[in-house]
């Protein structure tokens, strides 16, 4: 079929091609394809006799052709939505919203429900009775026999109830949404095990069982996650005693191995500025790199330096050696790039005085630099990052069950409790979680304070990010194998659940790969993995997927956007399968690896080595999609529903894989010192003594961006002094103007003394309010909005992949053409 009409004309106009009189549409297409084939990128050639040479970017042209074709196809659907369905759908939703809001108001959506929850919390037998009723209801609902119409009526009722419950107080709403999700899930699970596994051949039975096992893993993780986050603690700080004499002594440990001094220095300076009596705090650099420069810096800065004779057991061994040479009652531990705020100790230590059994307080890990996903997709501070879910919700949920665990940094541990469990655990490479498990088994308590009190550097590249997650996955598998929380003495039931979920989570590699590959079983080989009609499958599978996504969106939306978990897992799945499997079989395998921090990326590049598994999976799904189109129109016209369902599954996989490929394109990172956006008062003092009031827009360890109302007195490259405040104290820093605009200037600090460097860190990164209101976009998550965002990132990934393939093709073409006259003529 030859393209005709508006599409071909638009492409010709885009290329500035003038149609020849009398040329047929087929001739116009052949001319267009000739131009595309012979002119990659900057290689130019005449496209018609006597015409000027025109540079054509063929990837952009091809994408333009595809988008115009999609627009032509989608135009009737868009018209149908805008003029036929848009208003009725929105009106129905608005009516449901209004009705559920009125019902919620009638039920007294505030005090009554909170009072009922508090009563259940105070009365164990009442909570047990409610739970028993819920289990009986779930069992009855799961096995109830309904027709397809009845199933959809059931789903409609559940959806209306979900909209109603969402308007109740947060904790009650979350519990109700969990219950509704489990009801829908229960029906799906019962149907899957009783009505969908009557498969014909041995191959189908094997593949169907693999798919069912992968689904069962996701059901288990969902249920354990609901229990884990059912009642977030949201602990508040407890003030310290007024009398300083009652305050305990604290040793601050900053372990380091191969990180540059430029990364470690700010952490040391900030630790020196912690608000704590000077005679009750000591700061230690624990240097496993045995570097004289660090020892000299420690001497100049006035902190202690410890370097052990060997490097056994990596970070855990480093801390354990320091324990033998220090005597503080409490140990505050910071990774060498985690800069604490001045309020860290005063915010956290009060809980130790309130709860004598408390052995550990953990605070969030916060990052002021972009991780690979944020940087490569350019959404830093616009949506929650990968770690926000764990530190924002999961650890708070663990805290309710006394199961919040040590995360290796930004934490305080009571010395005697730590010594009683033998110091930091050395049996696994996730020594932090393993240490917390041992503490809990001995009856000690832990606390999680969801209050950002330190910030550090995120992983610089996708390769570094994957390496760090591989260590976490291997370590959790080692703990599950060596010191299984389900079997360990001394733990409560819910501590076992929380720890087990944390460890089982890292076994998602195989299930995720199964979901990415299973559509090809039907599309390539016509194997049926579920023995049911397509409409029946959708009637049971789709509602439980939608309900789980809706509930997670309501509960987790502040900490993770919908469908981004699929992207994160897809990026890591291939790489964690082997480490977790081997660690489970032989937990002694593997060693601790240090995550590189403070690196630079001079120019953008596509990391094809890291992206190789994504490319293979993408190619398989793309071939499956093309094969599915053939089955839809020619080979399997009797199974249209089944083909469409697998095509839809394949399309979702392609979107997720596109996003995975997109994040493998590393963006430029040229700033040695990362900039942080923050408004705080400042002033400029000019050489003549004139002072200009201003405020900061960005700061870093090297300079500031300042908003200034009056820049007439300022000259480019002139010397000034920048004034910043720390509490009621004022500090001046010598600087030079590097940019001067109408209402903003940039300054670079010059010739700072070590004392001024410390003061600068304490006035910026070490401020008590440094990380308040960090997230700039607090919009409520919507499941469809998250899906749209993932689809857009997938499209970006395909664009980047196409550019990479274009560059490879261009390079191959130039090498193949060599020094031929044609190549030389094209390059002119």
Short mmCIF file of N, CA and C in Angstrom, two decimals, residues 388-519:
data_model
loop_
_atom_site.label_atom_id
_atom_site.label_comp_id
_atom_site.label_asym_id
_atom_site.label_seq_id
_atom_site.Cartn_x
_atom_site.Cartn_y
_atom_site.Cartn_z
N UNK A 388 12.72 6.87 48.04
CA UNK A 388 11.71 7.57 48.84
C UNK A 388 10.69 6.63 49.45
N UNK A 389 10.32 5.58 48.74
CA UNK A 389 9.32 4.65 49.26
C UNK A 389 9.83 3.95 50.51
N UNK A 390 11.07 3.52 50.50
CA UNK A 390 11.61 2.81 51.65
C UNK A 390 11.76 3.74 52.85
N UNK A 391 12.37 4.91 52.63
CA UNK A 391 12.63 5.81 53.75
C UNK A 391 11.41 6.67 54.11
N UNK A 392 10.45 6.77 53.21
CA UNK A 392 9.28 7.57 53.51
C UNK A 392 8.14 6.80 54.12
N UNK A 393 7.97 5.52 53.73
CA UNK A 393 6.81 4.75 54.18
C UNK A 393 7.19 3.42 54.83
N UNK A 394 8.04 2.65 54.18
CA UNK A 394 8.30 1.28 54.66
C UNK A 394 8.98 1.29 56.02
N UNK A 395 10.01 2.13 56.19
CA UNK A 395 10.67 2.16 57.49
C UNK A 395 9.73 2.67 58.59
N UNK A 396 8.86 3.61 58.25
CA UNK A 396 7.85 4.07 59.22
C UNK A 396 6.90 2.93 59.58
N UNK A 397 6.54 2.12 58.59
CA UNK A 397 5.70 0.95 58.88
C UNK A 397 6.44 -0.07 59.72
N UNK A 398 7.71 -0.32 59.41
CA UNK A 398 8.51 -1.23 60.23
C UNK A 398 8.56 -0.77 61.68
N UNK A 399 8.63 0.55 61.87
CA UNK A 399 8.78 1.09 63.22
C UNK A 399 7.59 0.72 64.11
N UNK A 400 6.40 0.65 63.53
CA UNK A 400 5.23 0.28 64.32
C UNK A 400 5.37 -1.13 64.89
N UNK A 401 6.03 -2.01 64.12
CA UNK A 401 6.21 -3.40 64.55
C UNK A 401 7.56 -3.60 65.26
N UNK A 402 8.23 -2.51 65.63
CA UNK A 402 9.56 -2.60 66.23
C UNK A 402 10.50 -3.39 65.32
N UNK A 403 10.50 -3.05 64.05
CA UNK A 403 11.32 -3.78 63.08
C UNK A 403 12.09 -2.85 62.15
N UNK A 404 12.15 -1.54 62.45
CA UNK A 404 12.96 -0.65 61.62
C UNK A 404 14.43 -1.04 61.79
N UNK A 405 15.15 -1.13 60.69
CA UNK A 405 16.51 -1.65 60.80
C UNK A 405 17.57 -0.66 60.37
N UNK A 406 18.78 -0.97 60.79
CA UNK A 406 19.97 -0.16 60.54
C UNK A 406 20.27 -0.16 59.04
N UNK A 407 20.56 1.03 58.49
CA UNK A 407 20.82 1.16 57.05
C UNK A 407 22.26 1.58 56.75
N UNK A 408 23.14 1.50 57.75
CA UNK A 408 24.57 1.71 57.51
C UNK A 408 25.06 3.12 57.69
N UNK A 409 24.15 4.09 57.74
CA UNK A 409 24.56 5.49 57.86
C UNK A 409 23.39 6.29 58.42
N UNK A 410 23.71 7.52 58.89
CA UNK A 410 22.68 8.41 59.44
C UNK A 410 21.93 7.75 60.59
N UNK A 411 22.66 7.04 61.43
CA UNK A 411 22.06 6.28 62.52
C UNK A 411 22.90 6.41 63.78
N UNK A 412 22.26 6.09 64.91
CA UNK A 412 22.93 6.09 66.21
C UNK A 412 22.67 4.74 66.87
N UNK A 413 23.73 4.12 67.42
CA UNK A 413 23.62 2.82 68.07
C UNK A 413 24.22 2.93 69.47
N UNK A 414 23.53 2.33 70.43
CA UNK A 414 24.03 2.30 71.80
C UNK A 414 25.20 1.31 71.88
N UNK A 415 26.33 1.74 72.43
CA UNK A 415 27.56 0.95 72.39
C UNK A 415 27.40 -0.42 73.04
N UNK A 416 26.86 -0.47 74.26
CA UNK A 416 26.80 -1.74 74.98
C UNK A 416 25.93 -2.75 74.24
N UNK A 417 24.84 -2.30 73.66
CA UNK A 417 23.99 -3.22 72.89
C UNK A 417 24.74 -3.75 71.68
N UNK A 418 25.50 -2.87 71.02
CA UNK A 418 26.26 -3.28 69.85
C UNK A 418 27.35 -4.28 70.23
N UNK A 419 28.01 -4.04 71.35
CA UNK A 419 29.04 -4.97 71.79
C UNK A 419 28.44 -6.31 72.18
N UNK A 420 27.23 -6.29 72.71
CA UNK A 420 26.59 -7.53 73.14
C UNK A 420 26.30 -8.46 71.97
N UNK A 421 26.04 -7.91 70.78
CA UNK A 421 25.81 -8.76 69.60
C UNK A 421 27.10 -9.01 68.82
N UNK A 422 28.23 -8.62 69.41
CA UNK A 422 29.52 -8.88 68.76
C UNK A 422 29.96 -7.82 67.79
N UNK A 423 29.40 -6.61 67.89
CA UNK A 423 29.75 -5.55 66.96
C UNK A 423 28.93 -5.63 65.68
N UNK A 424 29.34 -4.85 64.69
CA UNK A 424 28.65 -4.89 63.39
C UNK A 424 28.84 -6.28 62.77
N UNK A 425 27.74 -6.85 62.25
CA UNK A 425 27.78 -8.20 61.68
C UNK A 425 28.75 -8.26 60.50
N UNK A 426 29.53 -9.35 60.43
CA UNK A 426 30.52 -9.51 59.37
C UNK A 426 30.23 -10.71 58.48
N UNK A 427 29.13 -11.45 58.76
CA UNK A 427 28.88 -12.67 58.01
C UNK A 427 28.33 -12.41 56.62
N UNK A 428 27.73 -11.23 56.41
CA UNK A 428 27.10 -10.92 55.13
C UNK A 428 27.57 -9.54 54.65
N UNK A 429 27.27 -9.23 53.38
CA UNK A 429 27.71 -7.94 52.83
C UNK A 429 26.70 -6.83 53.09
N UNK A 430 25.53 -7.17 53.65
CA UNK A 430 24.61 -6.15 54.15
C UNK A 430 24.67 -6.20 55.67
N UNK A 431 25.81 -5.72 56.17
CA UNK A 431 26.09 -5.82 57.60
C UNK A 431 25.11 -5.00 58.43
N UNK A 432 24.53 -3.97 57.85
CA UNK A 432 23.64 -3.08 58.61
C UNK A 432 22.34 -3.79 59.00
N UNK A 433 21.63 -4.32 58.02
CA UNK A 433 20.37 -5.02 58.32
C UNK A 433 20.60 -6.24 59.20
N UNK A 434 21.70 -6.93 58.97
CA UNK A 434 22.00 -8.13 59.76
C UNK A 434 22.26 -7.76 61.23
N UNK A 435 22.93 -6.63 61.44
CA UNK A 435 23.18 -6.17 62.82
C UNK A 435 21.86 -5.86 63.52
N UNK A 436 20.95 -5.17 62.83
CA UNK A 436 19.65 -4.86 63.43
C UNK A 436 18.87 -6.13 63.75
N UNK A 437 18.95 -7.13 62.88
CA UNK A 437 18.27 -8.40 63.13
C UNK A 437 18.78 -9.04 64.43
N UNK A 438 20.09 -8.99 64.64
CA UNK A 438 20.66 -9.55 65.87
C UNK A 438 20.21 -8.76 67.10
N UNK A 439 20.16 -7.45 66.99
CA UNK A 439 19.70 -6.62 68.11
C UNK A 439 18.25 -6.95 68.48
N UNK A 440 17.40 -7.05 67.47
CA UNK A 440 15.99 -7.35 67.74
C UNK A 440 15.83 -8.75 68.34
N UNK A 441 16.66 -9.69 67.91
CA UNK A 441 16.55 -11.04 68.44
C UNK A 441 16.90 -11.11 69.92
N UNK A 442 17.71 -10.17 70.40
CA UNK A 442 18.07 -10.12 71.81
C UNK A 442 17.09 -9.28 72.63
N UNK A 443 16.04 -8.79 72.00
CA UNK A 443 15.02 -8.06 72.73
C UNK A 443 15.19 -6.56 72.74
N UNK A 444 16.19 -6.05 72.04
CA UNK A 444 16.35 -4.59 71.98
C UNK A 444 15.31 -4.00 71.03
N UNK A 445 15.06 -2.72 71.23
CA UNK A 445 14.11 -1.99 70.40
C UNK A 445 14.87 -1.07 69.44
N UNK A 446 14.21 -0.74 68.34
CA UNK A 446 14.76 0.23 67.38
C UNK A 446 13.72 1.30 67.12
N UNK A 447 14.14 2.40 66.57
CA UNK A 447 13.23 3.51 66.26
C UNK A 447 13.62 4.11 64.92
N UNK A 448 12.62 4.57 64.19
CA UNK A 448 12.87 5.27 62.93
C UNK A 448 12.28 6.66 63.03
N UNK A 449 13.11 7.65 62.81
CA UNK A 449 12.69 9.05 62.89
C UNK A 449 12.67 9.61 61.47
N UNK A 450 11.48 9.75 60.91
CA UNK A 450 11.35 10.18 59.52
C UNK A 450 11.51 11.70 59.44
N UNK A 451 12.72 12.12 59.71
CA UNK A 451 13.07 13.53 59.72
C UNK A 451 14.46 13.65 59.13
N UNK A 452 14.57 14.23 57.95
CA UNK A 452 15.86 14.26 57.25
C UNK A 452 16.87 15.07 58.05
N UNK A 453 17.94 14.41 58.49
CA UNK A 453 18.95 15.04 59.32
C UNK A 453 20.35 14.91 58.72
N UNK A 454 20.44 14.41 57.50
CA UNK A 454 21.72 14.29 56.81
C UNK A 454 21.43 14.09 55.33
N UNK A 455 22.39 14.43 54.49
CA UNK A 455 22.20 14.27 53.05
C UNK A 455 23.54 13.91 52.41
N UNK A 456 23.47 13.12 51.35
CA UNK A 456 24.70 12.67 50.70
C UNK A 456 24.57 12.66 49.20
N UNK A 457 25.52 11.97 48.57
CA UNK A 457 25.60 11.89 47.12
C UNK A 457 24.96 10.59 46.64
N UNK A 458 24.12 10.69 45.63
CA UNK A 458 23.55 9.49 45.01
C UNK A 458 24.58 8.84 44.10
N UNK A 459 24.29 7.62 43.69
CA UNK A 459 25.18 6.95 42.74
C UNK A 459 25.28 7.77 41.46
N UNK A 460 26.49 7.81 40.89
CA UNK A 460 26.74 8.71 39.76
C UNK A 460 26.27 8.16 38.42
N UNK A 461 26.39 6.85 38.22
CA UNK A 461 26.06 6.25 36.93
C UNK A 461 25.12 5.07 37.14
N UNK A 462 24.49 4.64 36.06
CA UNK A 462 23.61 3.48 36.15
C UNK A 462 24.41 2.24 36.51
N UNK A 463 25.63 2.11 36.00
CA UNK A 463 26.46 0.96 36.34
C UNK A 463 26.77 0.94 37.83
N UNK A 464 27.09 2.10 38.41
CA UNK A 464 27.33 2.18 39.85
C UNK A 464 26.09 1.88 40.65
N UNK A 465 24.95 2.36 40.18
CA UNK A 465 23.67 2.12 40.85
C UNK A 465 23.36 0.62 40.86
N UNK A 466 23.55 -0.04 39.74
CA UNK A 466 23.28 -1.47 39.66
C UNK A 466 24.24 -2.24 40.55
N UNK A 467 25.52 -1.84 40.57
CA UNK A 467 26.49 -2.51 41.44
C UNK A 467 26.11 -2.42 42.90
N UNK A 468 25.62 -1.25 43.32
CA UNK A 468 25.19 -1.09 44.71
C UNK A 468 24.00 -1.98 45.02
N UNK A 469 23.02 -2.03 44.12
CA UNK A 469 21.83 -2.86 44.35
C UNK A 469 22.17 -4.34 44.30
N UNK A 470 23.14 -4.73 43.51
CA UNK A 470 23.57 -6.12 43.50
C UNK A 470 24.09 -6.52 44.88
N UNK A 471 24.87 -5.63 45.50
CA UNK A 471 25.39 -5.92 46.85
C UNK A 471 24.24 -6.05 47.84
N UNK A 472 23.27 -5.14 47.77
CA UNK A 472 22.12 -5.23 48.67
C UNK A 472 21.37 -6.54 48.47
N UNK A 473 21.14 -6.90 47.21
CA UNK A 473 20.39 -8.13 46.93
C UNK A 473 21.16 -9.35 47.41
N UNK A 474 22.46 -9.40 47.14
CA UNK A 474 23.27 -10.53 47.59
C UNK A 474 23.26 -10.62 49.12
N UNK A 475 23.41 -9.48 49.78
CA UNK A 475 23.44 -9.49 51.25
C UNK A 475 22.14 -9.95 51.86
N UNK A 476 21.01 -9.49 51.31
CA UNK A 476 19.72 -9.92 51.85
C UNK A 476 19.50 -11.42 51.62
N UNK A 477 19.95 -11.92 50.47
CA UNK A 477 19.84 -13.36 50.23
C UNK A 477 20.74 -14.14 51.19
N UNK A 478 21.91 -13.60 51.52
CA UNK A 478 22.79 -14.26 52.48
C UNK A 478 22.14 -14.34 53.87
N UNK A 479 21.54 -13.23 54.30
CA UNK A 479 20.88 -13.23 55.61
C UNK A 479 19.74 -14.25 55.63
N UNK A 480 18.95 -14.27 54.56
CA UNK A 480 17.81 -15.19 54.48
C UNK A 480 18.28 -16.64 54.55
N UNK A 481 19.47 -16.88 54.05
CA UNK A 481 20.02 -18.25 54.05
C UNK A 481 20.73 -18.59 55.36
N UNK A 482 21.50 -17.64 55.92
CA UNK A 482 22.33 -17.91 57.10
C UNK A 482 21.59 -17.67 58.41
N UNK A 483 20.75 -16.65 58.46
CA UNK A 483 20.13 -16.24 59.71
C UNK A 483 18.66 -15.91 59.46
N UNK A 484 17.95 -16.88 58.92
CA UNK A 484 16.58 -16.66 58.43
C UNK A 484 15.68 -16.10 59.52
N UNK A 485 15.05 -14.95 59.28
CA UNK A 485 14.20 -14.36 60.32
C UNK A 485 12.98 -15.20 60.65
N UNK A 486 12.55 -16.07 59.74
CA UNK A 486 11.41 -16.93 60.03
C UNK A 486 11.76 -17.98 61.08
N UNK A 487 13.05 -18.29 61.22
CA UNK A 487 13.47 -19.35 62.14
C UNK A 487 14.25 -18.83 63.34
N UNK A 488 14.64 -17.57 63.31
CA UNK A 488 15.50 -17.03 64.36
C UNK A 488 14.73 -16.83 65.65
N UNK A 489 15.32 -17.24 66.76
CA UNK A 489 14.68 -17.10 68.06
C UNK A 489 14.71 -15.64 68.52
N UNK A 490 13.67 -15.27 69.25
CA UNK A 490 13.64 -13.95 69.86
C UNK A 490 12.86 -12.90 69.11
N UNK A 491 12.41 -13.19 67.90
CA UNK A 491 11.68 -12.22 67.09
C UNK A 491 10.18 -12.42 67.25
N UNK A 492 9.44 -11.32 67.18
CA UNK A 492 7.98 -11.42 67.16
C UNK A 492 7.50 -11.82 65.77
N UNK A 493 6.22 -12.18 65.69
CA UNK A 493 5.66 -12.58 64.40
C UNK A 493 5.80 -11.47 63.37
N UNK A 494 5.50 -10.25 63.77
CA UNK A 494 5.52 -9.16 62.80
C UNK A 494 6.94 -8.72 62.47
N UNK A 495 7.87 -8.89 63.40
CA UNK A 495 9.27 -8.65 63.04
C UNK A 495 9.71 -9.66 61.98
N UNK A 496 9.31 -10.89 62.12
CA UNK A 496 9.64 -11.91 61.11
C UNK A 496 9.06 -11.52 59.74
N UNK A 497 7.83 -11.02 59.75
CA UNK A 497 7.18 -10.62 58.49
C UNK A 497 7.93 -9.46 57.85
N UNK A 498 8.28 -8.45 58.64
CA UNK A 498 8.95 -7.27 58.08
C UNK A 498 10.31 -7.62 57.52
N UNK A 499 11.10 -8.39 58.28
CA UNK A 499 12.42 -8.78 57.79
C UNK A 499 12.31 -9.70 56.57
N UNK A 500 11.37 -10.64 56.61
CA UNK A 500 11.22 -11.56 55.48
C UNK A 500 10.83 -10.82 54.21
N UNK A 501 9.93 -9.85 54.34
CA UNK A 501 9.53 -9.09 53.16
C UNK A 501 10.71 -8.30 52.59
N UNK A 502 11.53 -7.71 53.48
CA UNK A 502 12.70 -6.96 53.03
C UNK A 502 13.66 -7.85 52.26
N UNK A 503 13.79 -9.10 52.67
CA UNK A 503 14.73 -10.01 52.02
C UNK A 503 14.13 -10.64 50.77
N UNK A 504 12.88 -11.08 50.87
CA UNK A 504 12.24 -11.70 49.71
C UNK A 504 12.06 -10.72 48.56
N UNK A 505 11.95 -9.44 48.87
CA UNK A 505 11.79 -8.43 47.83
C UNK A 505 12.89 -8.51 46.79
N UNK A 506 14.11 -8.83 47.22
CA UNK A 506 15.24 -8.83 46.29
C UNK A 506 15.31 -10.09 45.43
N UNK A 507 14.32 -10.96 45.56
CA UNK A 507 14.25 -12.13 44.68
C UNK A 507 13.31 -11.88 43.49
N UNK A 508 13.02 -10.60 43.21
CA UNK A 508 12.08 -10.30 42.13
C UNK A 508 12.67 -10.48 40.74
N UNK A 509 13.96 -10.76 40.62
CA UNK A 509 14.61 -10.83 39.31
C UNK A 509 13.96 -11.84 38.39
N UNK A 510 13.81 -13.09 38.87
CA UNK A 510 13.23 -14.14 38.02
C UNK A 510 11.77 -13.85 37.69
N UNK A 511 10.90 -13.51 38.66
CA UNK A 511 9.51 -13.18 38.28
C UNK A 511 9.42 -12.04 37.27
N UNK A 512 10.23 -11.01 37.42
CA UNK A 512 10.15 -9.90 36.48
C UNK A 512 10.56 -10.34 35.08
N UNK A 513 11.59 -11.16 34.96
CA UNK A 513 11.99 -11.67 33.65
C UNK A 513 10.91 -12.58 33.07
N UNK A 514 10.25 -13.33 33.92
CA UNK A 514 9.14 -14.19 33.45
C UNK A 514 8.04 -13.33 32.84
N UNK A 515 7.67 -12.25 33.50
CA UNK A 515 6.61 -11.38 32.98
C UNK A 515 7.03 -10.70 31.68
N UNK A 516 8.32 -10.45 31.53
CA UNK A 516 8.81 -9.81 30.30
C UNK A 516 8.89 -10.78 29.13
N UNK A 517 8.95 -12.08 29.42
CA UNK A 517 9.16 -13.07 28.35
C UNK A 517 7.93 -13.91 28.04
N UNK A 518 7.01 -14.06 28.97
CA UNK A 518 5.91 -15.00 28.79
C UNK A 518 4.97 -14.70 27.62
N UNK A 519 4.72 -13.46 27.24
CA UNK A 519 3.85 -13.26 26.07
C UNK A 519 4.36 -13.96 24.82
#
